[in-house]
GROMACS .gro file of C-alpha atoms in nm:
model
  189
    1MET     CA    1   2.433  -2.640  -0.659
    2GLN     CA    2   2.070  -2.749  -0.668
    3LYS     CA    3   1.842  -2.658  -0.374
    4GLU     CA    4   1.503  -2.816  -0.320
    5TRP     CA    5   1.243  -2.749  -0.051
    6THR     CA    6   0.886  -2.852   0.014
    7PHE     CA    7   0.686  -2.600   0.212
    8THR     CA    8   0.337  -2.478   0.286
    9LEU     CA    9   0.289  -2.103   0.280
   10GLU     CA   10   0.143  -1.953   0.598
   11ALA     CA   11  -0.115  -1.676   0.616
   12ALA     CA   12   0.130  -1.430   0.776
   13GLU     CA   13   0.378  -1.480   0.491
   14LEU     CA   14   0.110  -1.417   0.230
   15ALA     CA   15  -0.003  -1.108   0.421
   16GLU     CA   16   0.355  -0.976   0.426
   17ALA     CA   17   0.378  -1.014   0.048
   18TYR     CA   18   0.045  -0.836   0.002
   19GLN     CA   19   0.158  -0.554   0.233
   20PHE     CA   20   0.466  -0.505   0.017
   21MET     CA   21   0.254  -0.500  -0.298
   22ALA     CA   22   0.008  -0.255  -0.138
   23SER     CA   23   0.294  -0.021  -0.048
   24LEU     CA   24   0.386   0.001  -0.418
   25LEU     CA   25   0.046   0.135  -0.524
   26PRO     CA   26   0.069   0.500  -0.633
   27ARG     CA   27  -0.216   0.605  -0.406
   28ASN     CA   28  -0.042   0.446  -0.107
   29LYS     CA   29   0.287   0.613  -0.196
   30ARG     CA   30   0.112   0.951  -0.181
   31ARG     CA   31  -0.051   0.859   0.151
   32ARG     CA   32   0.287   0.752   0.290
   33LEU     CA   33   0.441   1.084   0.189
   34ALA     CA   34   0.151   1.279   0.341
   35LEU     CA   35   0.177   1.081   0.665
   36LEU     CA   36   0.552   1.135   0.678
   37LEU     CA   37   0.537   1.512   0.623
   38CYS     CA   38   0.219   1.619   0.806
   39VAL     CA   39   0.366   1.658   1.157
   40PRO     CA   40   0.692   1.827   1.045
   41ALA     CA   41   0.489   2.076   0.838
   42LEU     CA   42   0.255   2.148   1.128
   43THR     CA   43   0.550   2.183   1.366
   44LEU     CA   44   0.725   2.437   1.142
   45PHE     CA   45   0.399   2.626   1.098
   46THR     CA   46   0.350   2.638   1.476
   47VAL     CA   47   0.705   2.762   1.541
   48PHE     CA   48   0.667   3.048   1.291
   49TYR     CA   49   0.302   3.130   1.362
   50PHE     CA   50   0.359   3.179   1.735
   51HIS     CA   51   0.690   3.363   1.668
   52TRP     CA   52   0.898   3.103   1.850
   53ASN     CA   53   1.154   3.102   1.572
   54ARG     CA   54   1.402   3.308   1.780
   55GLN     CA   55   1.393   3.067   2.073
   56PRO     CA   56   1.653   2.788   2.058
   57THR     CA   57   1.444   2.561   2.283
   58ALA     CA   58   1.154   2.581   2.038
   59TRP     CA   59   1.384   2.473   1.755
   60VAL     CA   60   1.532   2.189   1.962
   61ALA     CA   61   1.181   2.070   2.052
   62ALA     CA   62   1.064   2.103   1.690
   63ILE     CA   63   1.365   1.912   1.555
   64GLY     CA   64   1.321   1.644   1.822
   65LEU     CA   65   0.951   1.604   1.746
   66CYS     CA   66   1.014   1.590   1.371
   67GLY     CA   67   1.296   1.338   1.414
   68LEU     CA   68   1.084   1.116   1.637
   69TRP     CA   69   0.792   1.140   1.396
   70ILE     CA   70   0.996   1.066   1.082
   71GLY     CA   71   1.217   0.806   1.248
   72LYS     CA   72   0.963   0.602   1.443
   73VAL     CA   73   0.601   0.707   1.477
   74SER     CA   74   0.513   0.748   1.108
   75GLY     CA   75   0.668   0.407   1.035
   76TRP     CA   76   0.457   0.243   1.304
   77LEU     CA   77   0.141   0.411   1.177
   78TRP     CA   78   0.224   0.313   0.818
   79THR     CA   79   0.272  -0.051   0.919
   80ILE     CA   80  -0.061  -0.048   1.103
   81TYR     CA   81  -0.231   0.110   0.799
   82LEU     CA   82  -0.091  -0.154   0.559
   83HIS     CA   83  -0.177  -0.434   0.802
   84ASN     CA   84  -0.537  -0.314   0.829
   85GLN     CA   85  -0.565  -0.269   0.453
   86VAL     CA   86  -0.437  -0.621   0.381
   87SER     CA   87  -0.634  -0.778   0.668
   88SER     CA   88  -0.961  -0.641   0.532
   89LEU     CA   89  -0.868  -0.771   0.185
   90LEU     CA   90  -0.786  -1.118   0.317
   91GLN     CA   91  -1.113  -1.131   0.513
   92GLN     CA   92  -1.309  -1.057   0.195
   93LEU     CA   93  -1.146  -1.346   0.010
   94PRO     CA   94  -1.291  -1.693   0.041
   95GLU     CA   95  -1.113  -1.926   0.281
   96VAL     CA   96  -0.769  -2.004   0.146
   97HIS     CA   97  -0.636  -2.357   0.166
   98TYR     CA   98  -0.259  -2.371   0.159
   99THR     CA   99  -0.114  -2.676  -0.011
  100PRO     CA  100   0.244  -2.801   0.006
  101VAL     CA  101   0.461  -2.682  -0.281
  102THR     CA  102   0.797  -2.818  -0.391
  103ALA     CA  103   1.046  -2.555  -0.502
  104SER     CA  104   1.365  -2.649  -0.680
  105PHE     CA  105   1.631  -2.385  -0.743
  106GLY     CA  106   1.927  -2.426  -0.971
  107GLU     CA  107   1.999  -2.320  -1.325
  108VAL     CA  108   1.637  -2.424  -1.386
  109ILE     CA  109   1.386  -2.307  -1.126
  110LYS     CA  110   1.073  -2.515  -1.065
  111ILE     CA  111   0.792  -2.399  -0.837
  112GLY     CA  112   0.521  -2.661  -0.844
  113GLU     CA  113   0.428  -2.686  -1.214
  114LEU     CA  114   0.600  -2.358  -1.307
  115SER     CA  115   0.942  -2.389  -1.472
  116LEU     CA  116   1.174  -2.089  -1.516
  117THR     CA  117   1.536  -2.018  -1.587
  118ALA     CA  118   1.746  -1.782  -1.377
  119ALA     CA  119   1.733  -1.530  -1.664
  120ASP     CA  120   1.351  -1.516  -1.632
  121LEU     CA  121   1.375  -1.362  -1.284
  122GLN     CA  122   1.341  -0.986  -1.290
  123SER     CA  123   1.399  -0.917  -0.922
  124ILE     CA  124   1.428  -1.072  -0.580
  125VAL     CA  125   1.278  -0.874  -0.293
  126PRO     CA  126   1.386  -0.981   0.055
  127LEU     CA  127   1.126  -0.913   0.322
  128LYS     CA  128   1.133  -0.995   0.692
  129HIS     CA  129   0.982  -1.344   0.657
  130THR     CA  130   0.980  -1.412   0.283
  131LEU     CA  131   1.163  -1.371  -0.046
  132LEU     CA  132   0.950  -1.243  -0.334
  133PHE     CA  133   1.058  -1.347  -0.683
  134PHE     CA  134   0.921  -1.139  -0.970
  135HIS     CA  135   0.920  -1.285  -1.321
  136HIS     CA  136   0.752  -1.224  -1.656
  137GLN     CA  137   0.652  -0.860  -1.595
  138ASP     CA  138   0.378  -0.894  -1.333
  139GLN     CA  139   0.397  -1.241  -1.183
  140MET     CA  140   0.559  -1.343  -0.857
  141PHE     CA  141   0.609  -1.635  -0.627
  142ILE     CA  142   0.690  -1.643  -0.258
  143VAL     CA  143   0.946  -1.853  -0.073
  144PRO     CA  144   0.945  -1.831   0.307
  145ASN     CA  145   1.279  -1.758   0.472
  146ARG     CA  146   1.214  -2.034   0.726
  147VAL     CA  147   1.267  -2.303   0.460
  148ILE     CA  148   1.590  -2.150   0.331
  149GLY     CA  149   1.754  -2.109   0.671
  150SER     CA  150   1.939  -1.834   0.855
  151GLY     CA  151   2.043  -1.492   0.726
  152ASP     CA  152   2.376  -1.617   0.591
  153GLU     CA  153   2.210  -1.905   0.408
  154ILE     CA  154   1.957  -1.665   0.253
  155LYS     CA  155   2.239  -1.434   0.143
  156THR     CA  156   2.432  -1.725  -0.011
  157PHE     CA  157   2.117  -1.849  -0.183
  158CYS     CA  158   2.051  -1.508  -0.340
  159GLN     CA  159   2.415  -1.476  -0.448
  160ASN     CA  160   2.393  -1.818  -0.618
  161LEU     CA  161   2.078  -1.707  -0.802
  162LEU     CA  162   2.254  -1.391  -0.918
  163ARG     CA  163   2.553  -1.598  -1.032
  164TRP     CA  164   2.325  -1.835  -1.229
  165GLN     CA  165   2.153  -1.538  -1.381
  166LYS     CA  166   2.483  -1.383  -1.491
  167GLN     CA  167   2.586  -1.714  -1.644
  168ALA     CA  168   2.255  -1.734  -1.830
  169ALA     CA  169   2.291  -1.373  -1.947
  170ALA     CA  170   2.644  -1.448  -2.070
  171GLY     CA  171   2.502  -1.739  -2.270
  172CYS     CA  172   2.241  -1.516  -2.435
  173SER     CA  173   2.320  -1.146  -2.418
  174SER     CA  174   1.959  -1.030  -2.439
  175GLY     CA  175   1.853  -1.170  -2.098
  176PRO     CA  176   1.698  -0.924  -1.853
  177GLY     CA  177   1.901  -0.809  -1.554
  178MET     CA  178   1.802  -0.810  -1.189
  179THR     CA  179   1.599  -0.494  -1.162
  180HIS     CA  180   1.299  -0.372  -0.974
  181PRO     CA  181   0.967  -0.481  -1.118
  182SER     CA  182   0.876  -0.252  -1.404
  183ARG     CA  183   0.565  -0.046  -1.368
  184LYS     CA  184   0.381   0.068  -1.677
  185ARG     CA  185   0.269   0.427  -1.665
  186ARG     CA  186  -0.079   0.522  -1.764
  187LYS     CA  187  -0.107   0.746  -2.063
  188THR     CA  188  -0.299   1.057  -1.977
  189SER     CA  189  -0.484   1.237  -2.250
   0.00000   0.00000   0.00000
């Protein structure tokens, strides 16, 4: 089943892809962990420092605060941080002109002038408004969910891509599987 769409990428969709890429940076992973654990660590310190560790209400309040922080507040702050980081990056770039692109998906995938096979795809990352397709180590292209359709259509589309990839891998056994994008580690000396 061959699918073909013509679309123009919007600024919000590009920003979402950049936010995802920014969240993968090692420095941002450390910042995310620090943001996630700072309030629970301070809460536990406060409970023990003021000798409230024998009071059940102090533990209930501490667990509630930690749960609220980990479950909601840190996620909101992290989203705001990534948004601000990407917004400042996009403002520094020259004005971007989005042009219509034709994407054709089947056993051969064509995005504009780029031609790939299903076996060339390394991973598909579904985001809220876009699908990110990683190929050839460090390259990616973006397809907005709005051109594919609803959630069920997106799921069917991804399943078809996986099926085509399995068929291509069966044809040549050395094809890469659907994995997360590989990250090369720096050698420290």
